[in-house]
Amino acid sequence: MITMDKIRISAVSYYNTLPLIHGILNSGLLEGYELNLDVPSACARKLMDGSADLSLIPVGALPGLNEYQLIGNYCIGAAGNVKTVLLLTNSPLNKLKKIYLDTDSLTSVNLVRILAKRYWQIQVEWVSLGDHPITIPGMDEGVVLIGDKTFGACRNYKYCHDLAGAWFAFTGLPFVFAAWATLKELPEIFIRQFDEALSWGVNHTKDSIHLARNLMISESALLKYLESDISFSFDDEKRKGLDLFLSYFKEDLVKVPINR
């Protein structure tokens, strides 16, 4: 078991984590931590390489971990459209030949591939967006975008597919994008304080907006997004949705390539 003064936390730096970050930083309920804000893929990497003790990890990275433990009763989830994990196209899904992937998040990458196979029943070439910077894809192409960069993006495309909404339509279950995970045995007092801090943050969502930097939407739109589109409670339905996603991941995606 590691001591309180050495617990390093890695959390996602998007708008959707503002209440959680607010709770960690400002509730006064948590002691003995070091907080770093990262893109989702870095949260996963830091947990894997030991530079973080607790990470808000994209659930698409969980199959790559050994004997992980999910901590607490809060996550980044959605029970329907989430508005910030999108497949954007200028043609119908059945006309697509190529989809570019925003690889900042393993979860969105794997979610869209599961939906393509099991729900939309389409076959496409998968290409990493990082190596192919584009603004508007061709008529037989789509692009997956996540996070803050998606605000206002739908207006530039003919078709805007919300991946969380598609998952709910397909399975009837909410989707979990990220959960708090550790590979170590954390002190029970820290886990309790951590969960209390997150609860406080979620209950003070309006106050968390002051943490946002370079706002691309109005404060009222951001508050509506956090209160209506993001679902923070890691409840039984979300755990069922997560288990189903991980089972599909195991069955479908081990050998599916992404071109660079």
mmCIF file of C-alpha atoms in Angstrom:
data_model
loop_
_atom_site.group_PDB
_atom_site.id
_atom_site.type_symbol
_atom_site.label_atom_id
_atom_site.label_comp_id
_atom_site.label_asym_id
_atom_site.label_seq_id
_atom_site.Cartn_x
_atom_site.Cartn_y
_atom_site.Cartn_z
ATOM 1 C CA MET A 1 0.000 0.000 0.000
ATOM 2 C CA ILE A 2 1.358 3.415 -0.949
ATOM 3 C CA THR A 3 1.308 6.362 1.432
ATOM 4 C CA MET A 4 -0.940 9.393 1.152
ATOM 5 C CA ASP A 5 1.787 11.888 0.230
ATOM 6 C CA LYS A 6 2.816 9.923 -2.871
ATOM 7 C CA ILE A 7 -0.494 9.490 -4.647
ATOM 8 C CA ARG A 8 -0.236 10.951 -8.157
ATOM 9 C CA ILE A 9 -3.495 11.562 -10.037
ATOM 10 C CA SER A 10 -3.799 11.930 -13.814
ATOM 11 C CA ALA A 11 -7.092 13.353 -15.073
ATOM 12 C CA VAL A 12 -8.456 14.337 -18.465
ATOM 13 C CA SER A 13 -8.267 18.054 -19.240
ATOM 14 C CA TYR A 14 -11.538 18.388 -21.201
ATOM 15 C CA TYR A 15 -14.638 20.380 -20.263
ATOM 16 C CA ASN A 16 -16.448 17.202 -19.236
ATOM 17 C CA THR A 17 -14.168 16.698 -16.235
ATOM 18 C CA LEU A 18 -14.584 20.186 -14.765
ATOM 19 C CA PRO A 19 -16.839 19.148 -11.843
ATOM 20 C CA LEU A 20 -14.515 16.275 -10.931
ATOM 21 C CA ILE A 21 -11.414 18.483 -11.086
ATOM 22 C CA HIS A 22 -13.227 21.161 -9.116
ATOM 23 C CA GLY A 23 -13.994 18.638 -6.398
ATOM 24 C CA ILE A 24 -10.414 17.429 -6.191
ATOM 25 C CA LEU A 25 -8.934 20.926 -6.071
ATOM 26 C CA ASN A 26 -11.458 22.946 -4.113
ATOM 27 C CA SER A 27 -13.608 20.737 -1.892
ATOM 28 C CA GLY A 28 -11.045 20.630 0.911
ATOM 29 C CA LEU A 29 -11.951 16.964 1.349
ATOM 30 C CA LEU A 30 -8.863 15.414 -0.260
ATOM 31 C CA GLU A 31 -5.319 15.425 1.075
ATOM 32 C CA GLY A 32 -2.002 13.986 -0.029
ATOM 33 C CA TYR A 33 -2.218 14.104 -3.808
ATOM 34 C CA GLU A 34 -0.533 15.517 -6.900
ATOM 35 C CA LEU A 35 -2.848 16.297 -9.827
ATOM 36 C CA ASN A 36 -1.809 16.438 -13.493
ATOM 37 C CA LEU A 37 -4.138 17.199 -16.398
ATOM 38 C CA ASP A 38 -3.605 15.246 -19.630
ATOM 39 C CA VAL A 39 -5.287 14.041 -22.820
ATOM 40 C CA PRO A 40 -7.049 10.674 -22.340
ATOM 41 C CA SER A 41 -4.312 8.603 -23.991
ATOM 42 C CA ALA A 42 -1.704 10.146 -21.660
ATOM 43 C CA CYS A 43 -3.822 9.248 -18.616
ATOM 44 C CA ALA A 44 -3.691 5.626 -19.730
ATOM 45 C CA ARG A 45 0.017 5.718 -20.521
ATOM 46 C CA LYS A 46 0.925 7.238 -17.170
ATOM 47 C CA LEU A 47 -0.969 4.536 -15.306
ATOM 48 C CA MET A 48 0.703 1.832 -17.375
ATOM 49 C CA ASP A 49 4.252 3.169 -16.960
ATOM 50 C CA GLY A 50 3.860 3.881 -13.255
ATOM 51 C CA SER A 51 4.071 7.675 -13.407
ATOM 52 C CA ALA A 52 0.506 7.918 -12.056
ATOM 53 C CA ASP A 53 -1.076 5.979 -9.202
ATOM 54 C CA LEU A 54 -4.674 6.813 -10.114
ATOM 55 C CA SER A 55 -5.935 7.834 -13.553
ATOM 56 C CA LEU A 56 -9.176 8.842 -15.165
ATOM 57 C CA ILE A 57 -8.521 6.293 -17.858
ATOM 58 C CA PRO A 58 -10.354 5.812 -21.162
ATOM 59 C CA VAL A 59 -12.168 2.514 -20.776
ATOM 60 C CA GLY A 60 -10.838 1.414 -24.163
ATOM 61 C CA ALA A 61 -7.440 1.143 -22.485
ATOM 62 C CA LEU A 62 -8.636 -1.154 -19.682
ATOM 63 C CA PRO A 63 -8.044 -4.422 -21.608
ATOM 64 C CA GLY A 64 -4.348 -3.500 -21.776
ATOM 65 C CA LEU A 65 -4.048 -3.408 -17.976
ATOM 66 C CA ASN A 66 -3.375 -6.272 -15.601
ATOM 67 C CA GLU A 67 -5.420 -6.604 -12.413
ATOM 68 C CA TYR A 68 -6.692 -3.039 -12.374
ATOM 69 C CA GLN A 69 -9.209 -1.767 -9.844
ATOM 70 C CA LEU A 70 -11.932 0.764 -10.629
ATOM 71 C CA ILE A 71 -12.189 3.331 -7.847
ATOM 72 C CA GLY A 72 -15.201 5.254 -6.619
ATOM 73 C CA ASN A 73 -18.720 5.991 -7.762
ATOM 74 C CA TYR A 74 -18.025 8.598 -10.448
ATOM 75 C CA CYS A 75 -17.055 8.404 -14.113
ATOM 76 C CA ILE A 76 -17.448 10.228 -17.417
ATOM 77 C CA GLY A 77 -20.516 8.688 -19.007
ATOM 78 C CA ALA A 78 -23.656 9.368 -21.005
ATOM 79 C CA ALA A 79 -27.157 7.892 -21.084
ATOM 80 C CA GLY A 80 -27.835 9.020 -24.650
ATOM 81 C CA ASN A 81 -26.239 11.688 -26.822
ATOM 82 C CA VAL A 82 -23.059 13.145 -25.331
ATOM 83 C CA LYS A 83 -22.378 15.733 -28.103
ATOM 84 C CA THR A 84 -18.581 15.556 -27.790
ATOM 85 C CA VAL A 85 -17.804 12.129 -29.279
ATOM 86 C CA LEU A 86 -18.864 12.321 -32.905
ATOM 87 C CA LEU A 87 -18.572 10.628 -36.282
ATOM 88 C CA LEU A 88 -18.883 13.392 -38.882
ATOM 89 C CA THR A 89 -19.551 12.654 -42.553
ATOM 90 C CA ASN A 90 -20.890 14.200 -45.741
ATOM 91 C CA SER A 91 -22.459 10.967 -46.976
ATOM 92 C CA PRO A 92 -24.623 8.199 -45.492
ATOM 93 C CA LEU A 93 -22.906 5.548 -43.408
ATOM 94 C CA ASN A 94 -23.361 2.840 -46.038
ATOM 95 C CA LYS A 95 -21.385 4.957 -48.523
ATOM 96 C CA LEU A 96 -18.300 5.341 -46.351
ATOM 97 C CA LYS A 97 -15.007 3.770 -47.392
ATOM 98 C CA LYS A 98 -12.632 5.407 -44.913
ATOM 99 C CA ILE A 99 -12.900 6.805 -41.385
ATOM 100 C CA TYR A 100 -10.227 8.986 -39.791
ATOM 101 C CA LEU A 101 -9.802 8.479 -36.055
ATOM 102 C CA ASP A 102 -8.932 10.984 -33.359
ATOM 103 C CA THR A 103 -6.493 8.817 -31.415
ATOM 104 C CA ASP A 104 -6.482 11.080 -28.343
ATOM 105 C CA SER A 105 -8.929 8.509 -26.932
ATOM 106 C CA LEU A 106 -8.707 4.730 -27.305
ATOM 107 C CA THR A 107 -12.318 4.533 -26.164
ATOM 108 C CA SER A 108 -13.861 6.500 -29.029
ATOM 109 C CA VAL A 109 -11.647 4.665 -31.513
ATOM 110 C CA ASN A 110 -12.859 1.301 -30.306
ATOM 111 C CA LEU A 111 -16.462 2.386 -29.823
ATOM 112 C CA VAL A 112 -16.839 3.508 -33.424
ATOM 113 C CA ARG A 113 -15.298 0.261 -34.664
ATOM 114 C CA ILE A 114 -17.743 -1.783 -32.578
ATOM 115 C CA LEU A 115 -20.680 0.253 -33.842
ATOM 116 C CA ALA A 116 -19.477 -0.079 -37.449
ATOM 117 C CA LYS A 117 -19.370 -3.857 -37.211
ATOM 118 C CA ARG A 118 -22.284 -4.704 -34.936
ATOM 119 C CA TYR A 119 -24.786 -1.841 -35.344
ATOM 120 C CA TRP A 120 -24.222 -0.096 -38.671
ATOM 121 C CA GLN A 121 -22.775 -3.210 -40.343
ATOM 122 C CA ILE A 122 -20.302 -1.361 -42.534
ATOM 123 C CA GLN A 123 -16.707 -2.114 -43.497
ATOM 124 C CA VAL A 124 -14.256 0.758 -43.872
ATOM 125 C CA GLU A 125 -10.551 1.533 -43.805
ATOM 126 C CA TRP A 126 -9.445 2.993 -40.456
ATOM 127 C CA VAL A 127 -6.842 5.761 -40.550
ATOM 128 C CA SER A 128 -5.182 7.657 -37.698
ATOM 129 C CA LEU A 129 -6.165 11.324 -37.911
ATOM 130 C CA GLY A 130 -2.904 12.373 -36.293
ATOM 131 C CA ASP A 131 -0.943 11.465 -39.397
ATOM 132 C CA HIS A 132 -3.518 12.771 -41.884
ATOM 133 C CA PRO A 133 -4.618 16.258 -40.783
ATOM 134 C CA ILE A 134 -7.867 17.135 -42.548
ATOM 135 C CA THR A 135 -10.638 19.645 -42.036
ATOM 136 C CA ILE A 136 -13.467 18.271 -44.184
ATOM 137 C CA PRO A 137 -13.297 14.611 -45.323
ATOM 138 C CA GLY A 138 -14.177 13.480 -48.828
ATOM 139 C CA MET A 139 -17.647 12.297 -49.803
ATOM 140 C CA ASP A 140 -16.851 8.652 -48.987
ATOM 141 C CA GLU A 141 -14.953 9.481 -45.794
ATOM 142 C CA GLY A 142 -15.792 10.267 -42.177
ATOM 143 C CA VAL A 143 -13.873 11.619 -39.216
ATOM 144 C CA VAL A 144 -14.212 10.825 -35.513
ATOM 145 C CA LEU A 145 -13.609 13.822 -33.255
ATOM 146 C CA ILE A 146 -13.741 13.961 -29.476
ATOM 147 C CA GLY A 147 -13.598 16.480 -26.687
ATOM 148 C CA ASP A 148 -13.712 20.242 -26.695
ATOM 149 C CA LYS A 149 -12.862 20.490 -30.402
ATOM 150 C CA THR A 150 -16.295 19.075 -31.302
ATOM 151 C CA PHE A 151 -18.298 22.092 -30.140
ATOM 152 C CA GLY A 152 -19.816 23.629 -33.231
ATOM 153 C CA ALA A 153 -18.329 20.960 -35.521
ATOM 154 C CA CYS A 154 -21.652 19.488 -36.660
ATOM 155 C CA ARG A 155 -22.526 22.590 -38.650
ATOM 156 C CA ASN A 156 -19.671 21.803 -41.061
ATOM 157 C CA TYR A 157 -20.988 18.359 -42.026
ATOM 158 C CA LYS A 158 -24.124 16.915 -43.574
ATOM 159 C CA TYR A 159 -24.317 14.008 -41.110
ATOM 160 C CA CYS A 160 -23.421 14.101 -37.418
ATOM 161 C CA HIS A 161 -23.496 10.759 -35.574
ATOM 162 C CA ASP A 162 -23.262 10.896 -31.783
ATOM 163 C CA LEU A 163 -21.422 7.735 -30.727
ATOM 164 C CA ALA A 164 -22.884 7.595 -27.223
ATOM 165 C CA GLY A 165 -26.367 8.023 -28.666
ATOM 166 C CA ALA A 166 -25.709 5.278 -31.213
ATOM 167 C CA TRP A 167 -24.468 2.961 -28.446
ATOM 168 C CA PHE A 168 -27.646 3.595 -26.423
ATOM 169 C CA ALA A 169 -29.831 2.961 -29.484
ATOM 170 C CA PHE A 170 -27.926 -0.280 -30.133
ATOM 171 C CA THR A 171 -27.737 -1.680 -26.591
ATOM 172 C CA GLY A 172 -30.264 0.207 -24.464
ATOM 173 C CA LEU A 173 -27.443 0.911 -22.005
ATOM 174 C CA PRO A 174 -25.518 4.059 -21.086
ATOM 175 C CA PHE A 175 -21.886 4.352 -22.121
ATOM 176 C CA VAL A 176 -18.842 4.943 -19.925
ATOM 177 C CA PHE A 177 -16.028 6.853 -21.604
ATOM 178 C CA ALA A 178 -13.616 7.055 -18.694
ATOM 179 C CA ALA A 179 -13.381 5.668 -15.165
ATOM 180 C CA TRP A 180 -10.956 6.052 -12.292
ATOM 181 C CA ALA A 181 -8.517 3.133 -12.260
ATOM 182 C CA THR A 182 -5.473 2.100 -10.260
ATOM 183 C CA LEU A 183 -2.977 -0.743 -10.443
ATOM 184 C CA LYS A 184 -2.006 -0.325 -6.789
ATOM 185 C CA GLU A 185 -3.572 -0.786 -3.383
ATOM 186 C CA LEU A 186 -4.573 2.705 -2.308
ATOM 187 C CA PRO A 187 -5.260 3.653 1.320
ATOM 188 C CA GLU A 188 -8.914 3.255 2.240
ATOM 189 C CA ILE A 189 -8.992 6.741 3.760
ATOM 190 C CA PHE A 190 -7.776 8.227 0.467
ATOM 191 C CA ILE A 191 -10.400 6.329 -1.538
ATOM 192 C CA ARG A 192 -13.129 7.603 0.771
ATOM 193 C CA GLN A 193 -11.866 11.182 0.631
ATOM 194 C CA PHE A 194 -11.478 10.967 -3.134
ATOM 195 C CA ASP A 195 -15.059 9.808 -3.664
ATOM 196 C CA GLU A 196 -16.358 12.506 -1.300
ATOM 197 C CA ALA A 197 -14.386 15.149 -3.198
ATOM 198 C CA LEU A 198 -15.813 14.011 -6.532
ATOM 199 C CA SER A 199 -19.338 14.013 -5.099
ATOM 200 C CA TRP A 200 -18.827 17.563 -3.838
ATOM 201 C CA GLY A 201 -17.570 18.649 -7.253
ATOM 202 C CA VAL A 202 -20.553 17.174 -9.091
ATOM 203 C CA ASN A 203 -22.880 18.870 -6.612
ATOM 204 C CA HIS A 204 -21.151 22.189 -7.369
ATOM 205 C CA THR A 205 -21.064 21.855 -11.153
ATOM 206 C CA LYS A 206 -22.040 25.480 -11.772
ATOM 207 C CA ASP A 207 -19.068 26.678 -9.736
ATOM 208 C CA SER A 208 -16.689 24.407 -11.669
ATOM 209 C CA ILE A 209 -17.052 26.442 -14.861
ATOM 210 C CA HIS A 210 -14.511 28.991 -13.626
ATOM 211 C CA LEU A 211 -11.827 26.361 -14.278
ATOM 212 C CA ALA A 212 -12.522 26.362 -18.023
ATOM 213 C CA ARG A 213 -9.880 27.978 -20.200
ATOM 214 C CA ASN A 214 -10.343 29.396 -23.726
ATOM 215 C CA LEU A 215 -14.088 28.770 -23.731
ATOM 216 C CA MET A 216 -15.439 27.954 -27.188
ATOM 217 C CA ILE A 217 -19.083 28.045 -26.057
ATOM 218 C CA SER A 218 -21.059 30.226 -23.669
ATOM 219 C CA GLU A 219 -21.018 29.496 -19.955
ATOM 220 C CA SER A 220 -24.741 28.693 -20.082
ATOM 221 C CA ALA A 221 -24.169 26.160 -22.905
ATOM 222 C CA LEU A 222 -21.292 24.610 -20.982
ATOM 223 C CA LEU A 223 -23.424 24.291 -17.854
ATOM 224 C CA LYS A 224 -26.226 22.654 -19.846
ATOM 225 C CA TYR A 225 -23.696 20.231 -21.354
ATOM 226 C CA LEU A 226 -22.326 19.254 -17.938
ATOM 227 C CA GLU A 227 -25.730 18.931 -16.285
ATOM 228 C CA SER A 228 -27.709 17.328 -19.140
ATOM 229 C CA ASP A 229 -25.328 15.509 -21.488
ATOM 230 C CA ILE A 230 -22.642 14.159 -19.169
ATOM 231 C CA SER A 231 -23.680 11.586 -16.571
ATOM 232 C CA PHE A 232 -21.154 11.308 -13.752
ATOM 233 C CA SER A 233 -22.663 8.582 -11.561
ATOM 234 C CA PHE A 234 -20.946 5.215 -12.024
ATOM 235 C CA ASP A 235 -24.142 3.270 -11.353
ATOM 236 C CA ASP A 236 -25.209 -0.313 -12.081
ATOM 237 C CA GLU A 237 -26.501 0.460 -15.588
ATOM 238 C CA LYS A 238 -23.217 2.086 -16.555
ATOM 239 C CA ARG A 239 -21.287 -0.864 -15.167
ATOM 240 C CA LYS A 240 -23.423 -3.175 -17.323
ATOM 241 C CA GLY A 241 -22.736 -0.982 -20.345
ATOM 242 C CA LEU A 242 -19.013 -1.023 -19.589
ATOM 243 C CA ASP A 243 -18.966 -4.814 -19.219
ATOM 244 C CA LEU A 244 -20.728 -5.188 -22.581
ATOM 245 C CA PHE A 245 -18.326 -2.795 -24.294
ATOM 246 C CA LEU A 246 -15.313 -4.692 -22.919
ATOM 247 C CA SER A 247 -16.768 -8.022 -24.039
ATOM 248 C CA TYR A 248 -17.241 -6.670 -27.587
ATOM 249 C CA PHE A 249 -13.722 -5.267 -27.470
ATOM 250 C CA LYS A 250 -12.316 -8.668 -26.573
ATOM 251 C CA GLU A 251 -14.274 -10.419 -29.313
ATOM 252 C CA ASP A 252 -13.877 -7.919 -32.159
ATOM 253 C CA LEU A 253 -10.895 -5.675 -31.980
ATOM 254 C CA VAL A 254 -7.699 -7.492 -31.113
ATOM 255 C CA LYS A 255 -6.588 -7.818 -34.735
ATOM 256 C CA VAL A 256 -8.294 -4.859 -36.413
ATOM 257 C CA PRO A 257 -5.576 -2.597 -37.874
ATOM 258 C CA ILE A 258 -5.466 1.199 -37.979
ATOM 259 C CA ASN A 259 -3.379 2.630 -40.806
ATOM 260 C CA ARG A 260 -0.894 5.337 -39.901
#
